[in-house]
Coordinates of C-alpha atoms in Angstrom, one line a residue:
Chain R
M33 CA -33.3 9.9 -12.9
K34 CA -33.4 6.4 -10.7
K35 CA -30.4 4.6 -9.2
E36 CA -31.5 2.2 -12.1
D37 CA -30.9 4.7 -14.6
F38 CA -26.9 5.1 -15.2
K39 CA -25.6 2.2 -17.3
T40 CA -21.9 3.6 -16.7
P41 CA -19.4 5.2 -13.7
L42 CA -18.7 8.1 -16.3
E43 CA -22.5 8.6 -17.2
L44 CA -23.0 9.0 -13.3
R45 CA -20.0 11.2 -12.7
L46 CA -20.8 13.6 -15.3
S47 CA -24.5 13.9 -13.9
I48 CA -23.4 14.4 -10.6
A49 CA -20.9 17.7 -11.6
K50 CA -23.9 19.2 -14.0
G51 CA -26.1 18.7 -10.1
E52 CA -28.0 16.1 -11.7
W53 CA -27.7 13.4 -8.9
D54 CA -26.9 14.4 -5.3
Q55 CA -28.1 11.2 -4.0
P56 CA -25.9 8.3 -2.2
T57 CA -24.2 5.9 -4.2
S58 CA -24.3 3.0 -2.4
G59 CA -25.9 0.1 -3.9
M60 CA -25.5 1.7 -7.4
L61 CA -23.4 0.2 -10.3
G62 CA -22.2 -2.7 -8.2
D63 CA -19.1 -4.3 -10.2
Y64 CA -17.2 -1.1 -10.0
Q65 CA -14.7 0.5 -7.7
Q66 CA -16.2 3.0 -5.2
A67 CA -13.8 5.7 -3.7
N68 CA -13.9 7.8 0.0
L69 CA -12.3 11.2 -0.3
A70 CA -10.2 13.0 1.9
V71 CA -8.8 16.4 1.4
V72 CA -6.0 18.0 3.4
P73 CA -3.5 20.9 3.2
K74 CA -0.1 20.4 1.6
D75 CA 1.7 20.4 5.3
Q76 CA -1.0 17.3 6.9
A77 CA -0.1 15.5 3.4
Y78 CA 2.7 13.7 4.4
D79 CA 1.3 12.7 7.6
F80 CA -1.9 11.3 6.3
L81 CA 0.0 9.5 3.4
L82 CA 2.2 7.6 6.1
F83 CA -1.1 7.2 8.6
C84 CA -2.7 5.3 5.5
V85 CA 0.3 3.6 4.5
R86 CA 0.5 2.4 8.2
N87 CA -3.2 1.4 8.3
P88 CA -4.0 -0.1 4.9
K89 CA -7.1 -1.5 6.4
S90 CA -8.8 1.3 7.4
C91 CA -7.3 3.7 4.3
P92 CA -6.3 1.8 1.4
L93 CA -5.0 4.1 -0.7
L94 CA -6.0 4.3 -4.6
A95 CA -4.8 7.4 -5.4
V96 CA -3.2 10.7 -4.1
S97 CA -3.5 14.2 -6.4
E98 CA -1.0 16.5 -7.4
V99 CA -0.7 19.6 -4.8
G100 CA -3.3 22.3 -5.7
D101 CA -5.0 20.0 -8.4
P102 CA -8.5 18.4 -8.2
V103 CA -8.2 16.5 -11.4
I104 CA -7.2 12.8 -10.5
H105 CA -5.5 10.5 -13.3
F106 CA -6.4 7.2 -12.2
Q107 CA -5.8 4.0 -14.7
G108 CA -6.6 6.2 -17.5
S109 CA -9.7 8.1 -16.1
E110 CA -9.8 11.5 -15.5
I111 CA -11.7 12.6 -12.2
N112 CA -12.5 16.2 -10.9
V113 CA -12.4 15.3 -7.2
C114 CA -14.5 18.9 -6.5
T115 CA -17.3 18.0 -8.7
M116 CA -17.7 14.0 -9.4
L117 CA -19.3 13.3 -6.1
P118 CA -22.1 13.6 -4.8
R119 CA -22.3 15.6 -1.5
Y120 CA -19.4 17.0 0.9
R121 CA -18.5 17.5 4.1
M122 CA -16.2 20.5 5.3
W123 CA -14.3 21.2 8.8
K124 CA -12.0 24.5 9.1
E125 CA -9.6 24.3 12.2
G126 CA -11.0 21.1 13.7
E127 CA -14.7 22.5 13.7
Y128 CA -17.5 21.1 11.7
V129 CA -18.7 24.1 8.8
G130 CA -21.3 21.8 7.2
E131 CA -21.9 20.3 3.7
T132 CA -21.6 21.1 0.2
L133 CA -22.7 19.7 -3.6
D134 CA -19.7 21.3 -4.8
L135 CA -16.1 21.6 -3.4
T136 CA -14.9 23.7 -6.3
E137 CA -15.2 27.1 -4.2
Y138 CA -13.4 25.5 -1.2
W139 CA -10.2 23.7 -3.0
Q140 CA -7.0 25.6 -2.3
D141 CA -3.9 26.0 -4.2
D142 CA -2.1 23.8 -1.4
S143 CA -5.1 21.4 -1.1
V144 CA -4.0 17.3 -1.7
A145 CA -6.7 15.0 -2.4
F146 CA -6.8 11.3 -1.2
L147 CA -8.7 8.4 -2.8
L148 CA -9.6 5.4 -0.4
G149 CA -11.0 2.4 -1.2
C150 CA -14.4 1.9 0.9
S151 CA -16.2 -1.2 1.9
H152 CA -18.7 -0.8 -1.2
T153 CA -15.7 -2.8 -2.9
F154 CA -16.8 -6.0 -1.3
D155 CA -20.0 -6.0 -1.3
A156 CA -21.0 -7.1 -4.9
P157 CA -18.6 -10.1 -4.9
L158 CA -20.1 -11.3 -1.2
N159 CA -23.8 -11.2 -2.7
R160 CA -22.1 -13.1 -5.5
A161 CA -21.0 -15.5 -3.2
G162 CA -24.4 -15.8 -1.5
I163 CA -23.7 -13.8 1.1
P164 CA -26.6 -11.3 1.1
V165 CA -25.2 -7.5 1.6
S166 CA -27.7 -5.0 2.4
A167 CA -27.6 -2.1 -0.3
E168 CA -27.9 0.7 2.9
A169 CA -25.1 1.8 5.0
P170 CA -23.8 -0.9 7.4
A171 CA -23.9 -0.1 10.9
V172 CA -20.8 1.6 12.0
Y173 CA -18.9 2.1 15.8
Y174 CA -16.0 3.3 17.1
S175 CA -13.5 0.4 18.1
N176 CA -11.3 0.3 21.1
I177 CA -8.4 -1.0 17.9
P178 CA -6.2 1.7 18.1
C179 CA -4.7 2.7 14.7
Q180 CA -0.9 3.4 14.3
S181 CA -0.4 7.3 14.9
V182 CA 1.5 10.0 12.6
G183 CA 2.2 13.0 14.7
A184 CA -1.0 14.3 15.8
I185 CA -2.8 12.2 13.6
Q186 CA -4.1 9.5 16.0
G187 CA -7.3 7.6 17.4
N188 CA -9.1 4.3 17.3
M189 CA -10.4 2.4 14.1
A190 CA -14.2 3.2 12.9
V191 CA -15.7 -0.8 12.1
S192 CA -18.7 -1.4 9.7
M193 CA -20.8 -4.6 11.0
R194 CA -22.4 -7.2 8.9
P195 CA -24.5 -10.2 10.3
V196 CA -23.3 -13.3 8.3
A197 CA -24.9 -16.8 8.8
A198 CA -22.1 -18.9 10.6
D199 CA -21.4 -21.5 8.4
K200 CA -20.5 -18.3 5.8
V201 CA -18.1 -16.5 8.1
A202 CA -14.7 -18.4 6.9
L203 CA -16.0 -17.9 3.3
A204 CA -16.9 -13.9 4.1
T205 CA -13.4 -13.7 5.4
T206 CA -11.3 -15.2 2.4
I207 CA -13.7 -13.6 -0.4
T208 CA -12.8 -9.8 1.3
A209 CA -9.1 -10.8 2.0
R210 CA -9.2 -10.5 -1.8
Y211 CA -10.0 -6.8 -1.8
P212 CA -7.2 -5.3 0.2
S213 CA -8.5 -2.1 -2.1
G214 CA -11.7 -2.1 0.1
H215 CA -10.9 -3.0 3.1
G216 CA -9.8 -6.6 2.9
A217 CA -10.6 -9.5 5.4
P218 CA -12.4 -8.5 8.6
V219 CA -10.8 -7.2 11.6
H220 CA -13.0 -8.5 14.2
I221 CA -15.5 -11.8 14.3
G222 CA -17.7 -12.3 17.0
D223 CA -18.2 -10.9 20.4
P224 CA -18.3 -7.2 20.2
A225 CA -17.3 -6.2 23.6
L226 CA -13.7 -7.7 22.8
I227 CA -13.2 -4.7 20.3
G228 CA -14.9 -2.2 22.6
I229 CA -18.3 -2.1 21.6
D230 CA -20.7 -2.3 24.5
T231 CA -24.0 -2.8 22.6
L232 CA -24.7 -3.0 18.9
E233 CA -28.1 -1.1 19.5
N234 CA -26.5 2.1 18.7
P235 CA -24.1 2.2 16.1
D236 CA -22.2 5.8 15.6
F237 CA -23.1 5.8 12.0
G238 CA -25.6 3.9 10.0
V239 CA -28.6 1.7 11.0
F240 CA -28.6 -1.4 12.9
G241 CA -31.0 -4.0 11.4
G242 CA -30.2 -6.9 14.5
V243 CA -27.9 -10.0 14.1
P244 CA -30.7 -13.0 13.3
E245 CA -30.6 -16.0 15.3
G246 CA -27.4 -18.5 13.9
Y247 CA -25.4 -15.2 12.1
V248 CA -22.1 -13.9 14.0
P249 CA -21.6 -9.9 13.8
V250 CA -18.5 -9.5 11.4
F251 CA -16.6 -6.5 11.4
W252 CA -14.4 -4.3 9.0
A253 CA -11.8 -2.0 9.1
C254 CA -14.6 1.3 8.1
G255 CA -13.3 4.2 6.2
V256 CA -15.2 6.4 8.6
T257 CA -12.1 6.2 10.5
P258 CA -10.0 9.3 8.3
Q259 CA -13.2 11.8 9.5
A260 CA -12.7 10.5 13.1
V261 CA -8.8 11.1 13.2
L262 CA -8.1 13.8 11.1
P263 CA -10.8 16.8 12.2
N264 CA -8.8 17.1 15.5
S265 CA -5.2 16.4 14.2
G266 CA -4.3 20.4 13.7
G267 CA -4.6 21.1 9.7
A268 CA -6.5 24.1 8.8
Y269 CA -8.9 22.7 6.8
L270 CA -10.7 18.9 5.7
F271 CA -13.3 18.2 3.4
T272 CA -14.6 14.6 3.0
H273 CA -17.1 12.9 1.1
F274 CA -20.9 12.6 2.9
A275 CA -21.2 8.9 4.4
G276 CA -22.7 6.9 1.4
H277 CA -22.0 9.5 -1.4
M278 CA -19.3 8.1 -2.5
L279 CA -16.9 8.6 -6.1
V280 CA -17.6 5.8 -8.2
L281 CA -14.8 5.0 -10.7
D282 CA -14.8 3.2 -14.0
Q283 CA -12.7 0.4 -13.0
T284 CA -14.2 -3.0 -11.9
V285 CA -13.3 -3.9 -8.4
D286 CA -11.6 -6.8 -9.5
E287 CA -9.4 -4.9 -12.1
V288 CA -8.4 -2.8 -9.3
A289 CA -7.6 -5.4 -6.5
A290 CA -6.0 -7.3 -9.5
S291 CA -3.8 -4.3 -10.3
L292 CA -2.1 -4.3 -6.5
L293 CA -1.1 -7.9 -6.7
Chain P
M31 CA 30.4 -17.6 10.8
K32 CA 28.9 -19.7 8.2
K33 CA 25.4 -18.6 6.5
E34 CA 24.0 -21.9 8.5
D35 CA 25.0 -20.9 12.3
F36 CA 22.5 -18.1 12.0
K37 CA 19.1 -19.0 13.8
T38 CA 17.3 -16.5 14.1
P39 CA 16.5 -13.1 12.2
L40 CA 18.0 -11.4 15.5
E41 CA 20.8 -13.0 16.1
L42 CA 21.9 -12.2 12.6
R43 CA 21.0 -8.8 13.4
L44 CA 22.7 -8.4 16.5
S45 CA 26.1 -10.4 14.5
I46 CA 25.5 -7.5 11.8
A47 CA 25.6 -4.6 14.2
K48 CA 28.7 -5.5 16.3
G49 CA 30.5 -5.7 12.6
E50 CA 30.6 -9.5 12.9
W51 CA 28.6 -10.4 9.7
D52 CA 29.2 -7.9 6.3
Q53 CA 28.1 -10.6 3.8
P54 CA 25.2 -10.9 1.4
T55 CA 21.9 -12.0 3.5
S56 CA 20.6 -13.8 0.1
G57 CA 19.5 -17.3 1.0
M58 CA 19.4 -17.1 4.3
L59 CA 17.2 -17.4 7.0
G60 CA 14.7 -18.2 3.9
D61 CA 11.7 -17.9 5.6
Y62 CA 11.9 -14.5 7.1
Q63 CA 10.9 -11.1 5.7
Q64 CA 14.3 -9.2 4.2
A65 CA 13.6 -6.0 3.2
N66 CA 15.5 -3.1 0.8
L67 CA 16.6 0.1 2.3
A68 CA 16.3 3.6 1.1
V69 CA 17.3 6.9 2.9
V70 CA 16.0 10.3 2.0
P71 CA 15.9 13.5 3.2
K72 CA 12.6 14.9 5.1
D73 CA 12.3 17.6 2.1
Q74 CA 12.5 14.4 -0.6
A75 CA 10.0 12.1 1.9
Y76 CA 6.6 12.6 0.8
D77 CA 7.8 12.7 -2.9
F78 CA 9.4 9.5 -2.6
L79 CA 6.6 8.2 -0.5
L80 CA 4.2 8.8 -2.9
F81 CA 6.4 7.1 -5.5
C82 CA 6.2 3.7 -3.6
V83 CA 2.2 4.2 -3.0
R84 CA 2.1 4.6 -7.3
N85 CA 4.7 1.8 -7.7
P86 CA 3.8 -0.7 -5.3
K87 CA 5.4 -3.5 -7.5
S88 CA 8.4 -1.6 -7.5
C89 CA 8.5 -0.3 -3.7
P90 CA 6.4 -2.1 -1.6
L91 CA 6.3 -0.4 1.7
L92 CA 7.3 -2.2 4.5
A93 CA 7.6 0.9 7.3
V94 CA 9.0 4.4 6.8
S95 CA 10.9 5.6 10.2
E96 CA 10.1 8.8 12.2
V97 CA 12.3 11.5 11.1
G98 CA 15.8 11.6 11.9
D99 CA 15.4 8.8 14.3
P100 CA 16.9 5.4 12.7
V101 CA 15.3 3.1 15.1
I102 CA 12.3 1.8 13.3
H103 CA 9.1 -0.3 15.1
F104 CA 8.1 -3.0 13.0
Q105 CA 5.3 -5.4 14.2
G106 CA 6.6 -5.6 17.4
S107 CA 10.5 -5.6 16.6
E108 CA 13.1 -2.8 16.8
I109 CA 15.2 -2.0 14.4
N110 CA 18.1 0.1 13.8
V111 CA 18.7 1.0 10.1
C112 CA 22.0 2.5 10.7
T113 CA 23.8 -0.8 12.0
M114 CA 21.6 -4.0 11.3
L115 CA 22.3 -4.5 7.5
P116 CA 25.4 -5.8 6.6
R117 CA 26.4 -2.9 3.9
Y118 CA 25.2 0.4 2.4
R119 CA 25.7 2.6 -0.3
M120 CA 25.8 6.2 -0.5
W121 CA 25.0 9.0 -2.9
K122 CA 25.7 13.0 -2.3
E123 CA 23.7 15.4 -4.4
G124 CA 23.3 12.6 -6.9
E125 CA 27.0 11.2 -7.0
Y126 CA 27.9 7.8 -6.1
V127 CA 30.4 8.5 -3.4
G128 CA 31.0 4.7 -2.2
E129 CA 29.9 2.2 0.7
T130 CA 30.2 1.5 4.1
L131 CA 29.4 -1.3 6.7
D132 CA 27.7 1.2 9.2
L133 CA 25.7 4.1 8.4
T134 CA 25.6 5.9 11.8
E135 CA 27.9 8.7 10.9
Y136 CA 26.3 9.6 7.9
W137 CA 22.8 9.5 9.5
Q138 CA 21.4 13.3 9.4
D139 CA 18.6 14.7 11.7
D140 CA 16.4 14.8 8.9
S141 CA 17.1 11.5 7.3
V142 CA 13.6 9.6 6.8
A143 CA 14.3 5.3 6.5
F144 CA 11.9 3.6 3.9
L145 CA 12.0 -0.3 4.5
L146 CA 10.8 -2.0 1.3
G147 CA 9.7 -5.5 0.8
C148 CA 12.5 -7.6 -1.6
S149 CA 12.3 -10.7 -3.7
H150 CA 13.9 -12.8 -1.5
T151 CA 10.4 -12.5 0.0
F152 CA 9.1 -15.2 -2.4
D153 CA 12.2 -17.6 -2.9
A154 CA 11.2 -19.5 -0.3
P155 CA 7.6 -20.2 -0.7
L156 CA 8.9 -20.9 -4.7
N157 CA 11.2 -23.0 -3.6
R158 CA 8.7 -25.3 -1.5
A159 CA 6.3 -25.4 -4.5
G160 CA 8.7 -26.9 -6.6
I161 CA 10.2 -23.8 -8.4
P162 CA 13.6 -24.0 -7.6
V163 CA 15.1 -20.7 -7.4
S164 CA 19.1 -19.8 -7.3
A165 CA 20.1 -18.6 -4.0
E166 CA 22.5 -16.0 -5.7
A167 CA 21.1 -12.7 -7.1
P168 CA 19.1 -13.0 -10.3
A169 CA 20.3 -11.1 -13.7
V170 CA 18.5 -7.4 -13.3
Y171 CA 17.9 -5.6 -16.4
Y172 CA 16.7 -1.9 -16.6
S173 CA 13.2 -2.3 -18.6
N174 CA 11.4 0.3 -20.7
I175 CA 8.1 0.1 -18.6
P176 CA 8.0 3.7 -17.2
C177 CA 7.2 4.0 -13.2
Q178 CA 4.4 6.4 -12.4
S179 CA 6.6 9.4 -11.7
V180 CA 6.1 11.8 -8.6
G181 CA 7.9 15.2 -9.2
A182 CA 11.6 14.5 -9.9
I183 CA 11.8 11.1 -9.2
Q184 CA 11.1 8.9 -12.5
G185 CA 12.1 6.4 -14.6
N186 CA 12.0 3.0 -16.1
M187 CA 11.1 -0.2 -13.3
A188 CA 14.4 -2.5 -13.2
V189 CA 13.2 -6.1 -13.2
S190 CA 14.6 -9.3 -12.4
M191 CA 14.5 -12.1 -14.0
R192 CA 14.2 -16.0 -12.9
P193 CA 13.6 -18.9 -15.5
V194 CA 10.6 -21.0 -14.8
A195 CA 10.0 -24.1 -16.5
A196 CA 7.0 -23.9 -18.8
D197 CA 4.4 -25.8 -17.1
K198 CA 5.0 -23.7 -13.9
V199 CA 4.8 -20.7 -15.1
A200 CA 1.2 -20.3 -13.9
L201 CA 2.5 -21.7 -10.3
A202 CA 5.1 -19.4 -10.3
T203 CA 2.6 -16.3 -11.2
T204 CA -0.2 -17.3 -8.7
I205 CA 2.6 -18.0 -6.0
T206 CA 4.3 -14.8 -6.1
A207 CA 0.8 -12.7 -6.3
R208 CA 0.1 -13.7 -3.0
Y209 CA 3.1 -11.7 -1.4
P210 CA 2.6 -8.3 -3.0
S211 CA 4.7 -7.4 0.1
G212 CA 7.4 -8.7 -2.2
H213 CA 6.7 -8.0 -5.5
G214 CA 3.9 -9.6 -6.1
A215 CA 2.9 -11.4 -9.4
P216 CA 5.4 -11.1 -12.3
V217 CA 5.4 -7.7 -14.6
H218 CA 6.3 -9.8 -17.9
I219 CA 6.4 -13.6 -19.1
G220 CA 8.5 -14.2 -22.0
D221 CA 10.1 -12.3 -24.9
P222 CA 12.5 -9.8 -23.3
A223 CA 12.1 -7.5 -26.1
L224 CA 8.5 -6.6 -25.6
I225 CA 9.5 -4.7 -22.4
G226 CA 12.9 -3.2 -23.8
I227 CA 15.5 -5.8 -22.8
D228 CA 17.7 -6.3 -26.4
T229 CA 19.6 -9.7 -24.7
L230 CA 19.2 -11.2 -21.8
E231 CA 23.3 -12.3 -22.1
N232 CA 24.2 -8.7 -20.4
P233 CA 22.2 -8.0 -17.1
D234 CA 23.0 -4.6 -15.4
F235 CA 23.0 -6.5 -12.5
G236 CA 23.5 -10.0 -11.4
V237 CA 24.5 -12.6 -13.3
F238 CA 22.8 -14.3 -15.9
G239 CA 23.0 -18.4 -15.6
G240 CA 20.7 -19.1 -19.0
V241 CA 17.2 -20.2 -19.9
P242 CA 17.5 -23.8 -20.7
E243 CA 15.5 -25.7 -23.3
G244 CA 11.5 -25.6 -22.1
Y245 CA 12.1 -22.9 -19.7
V246 CA 10.7 -19.5 -20.0
P247 CA 12.1 -16.1 -18.5
V248 CA 9.4 -14.3 -16.2
F249 CA 10.0 -10.7 -14.9
W250 CA 9.3 -9.3 -11.5
A251 CA 9.3 -6.0 -10.6
C252 CA 13.2 -5.1 -8.8
G253 CA 13.8 -3.7 -5.7
V254 CA 17.0 -1.6 -7.4
T255 CA 14.5 0.6 -8.8
P256 CA 14.4 2.9 -6.1
Q257 CA 18.6 3.3 -6.8
A258 CA 17.9 4.0 -10.3
V259 CA 14.8 6.9 -9.4
L260 CA 16.2 8.7 -6.5
P261 CA 20.1 9.4 -7.1
N262 CA 19.5 12.4 -9.9
S263 CA 16.3 13.5 -8.2
G264 CA 17.5 16.3 -6.4
G265 CA 17.9 14.9 -2.8
A266 CA 21.1 16.1 -0.8
Y267 CA 21.8 12.5 -0.3
L268 CA 20.9 8.8 -0.5
F269 CA 21.5 5.7 1.2
T270 CA 20.7 2.4 0.5
H271 CA 21.3 -1.2 1.0
F272 CA 24.0 -2.7 -1.0
A273 CA 22.6 -5.1 -3.2
G274 CA 21.9 -8.7 -1.6
H275 CA 22.6 -7.0 1.6
M276 CA 19.1 -6.7 3.1
L277 CA 17.6 -6.2 6.4
V278 CA 15.9 -9.7 8.0
L279 CA 13.2 -9.0 9.8
D280 CA 11.8 -11.6 12.9
Q281 CA 8.1 -11.8 11.0
T282 CA 8.1 -15.1 8.2
V283 CA 7.0 -13.4 5.0
D284 CA 3.7 -15.4 5.3
E285 CA 2.9 -13.2 8.4
V286 CA 3.7 -10.0 6.8
A287 CA 1.9 -11.2 3.6
A288 CA -1.3 -11.9 5.8
S289 CA -1.2 -8.2 7.8
L290 CA -2.0 -7.0 4.5
L291 CA -5.3 -9.0 3.8

């Protein structure tokens, strides 16, 4: 199947669960809310929940599972987080141990799943406002902006960068501010050095496609942040989505954003 | 001292801590963020934190203390939640045991304090937009709108009602939607019976001052909700602010709202 063949998020999730789709979800079903995933043991869940509350721009919480139950009920939908994302990453005792297409055999009785809004949330609204956003994964950097720490969960904010035409920067800011269920308004506009990024040429993740003349680099808080602060925070294990391979929900980004107003 | 004598939130908080002010904070220092308080034992803190996340309109989280530490650091301010509110309510094992002007001797090593935005947040912006709001506590009712439950923390949403001129209802809705750090947009507009309120004449709290001809009753989620759902949820104790006697923060309501965009 091709990206364009999927007409609804449910159709896509069922295909993923059957193992028929293991490719990125970036650029698919653009009006629908996509979510990042982090799964931690119950004994870390309070600290991570509080970390999300204290760092809402990096970790915009959409839903949290019951302990040990991989099925999340979100605004009328039933989501199995072990099977309905295309690809996952796994850590044990802080060590990266690899990826998988299905979390079912790794899920534990004490697992708690967190669904977090991702920046894909505002890509379609930006495009509709005449601010073109690449369907590829944006360049992502570790900044020197500290997160509000909770216990052992601490570190700096990861940020994604999109070049925006100078006369559209204010518009890009106000549009994304409408989507706190994504990452909201930018955390920085302009000179990368001011947030500890020496050069844009070598992103920590993703691809840097250049900043054309007359464009400004604009930085948003990034959903990679949990994968930066969680592995070395003392948890027995950590499962996340694989970058670009998100959960696609049945709700449009505007429905989700409006539900928070 | 009189309400008008206090020029800054810090001055007010220090007076309260010295026992010089024990009256309501409603209607005081109108541009500053006020906060409701709930203190629960650590073994209930995860469930209540998740309850707030799942019910953001009733329980808009501003800050959570470290376990056992009554001093909260909020956007550069240092707040002692045991002394800087004028009046508190206390429950033990689900039974209401009375009020106090100082929580210090009741605070426990396992206590966790939650600061929640209150509807006072949007009173000043409504007034500035030509929608007069009484400085008295509004009428508050138990609705039949269910909260999203977490474990034993469950129940219906309490709502506050303000009469709004029919031609200002849309404006009141859009203005309050800008303050998710208060209670955000209304949860209901119009017929009280549709949310389980048989008559407006007998509010569960506060004073009903009538709905004039040409006015519409407008209902917002209310900070009384935690005091409705927490006492019988199995916690060893519960401390809250006394209705109308809130914590006044150093930040304006607009600063706090903007920090969440």
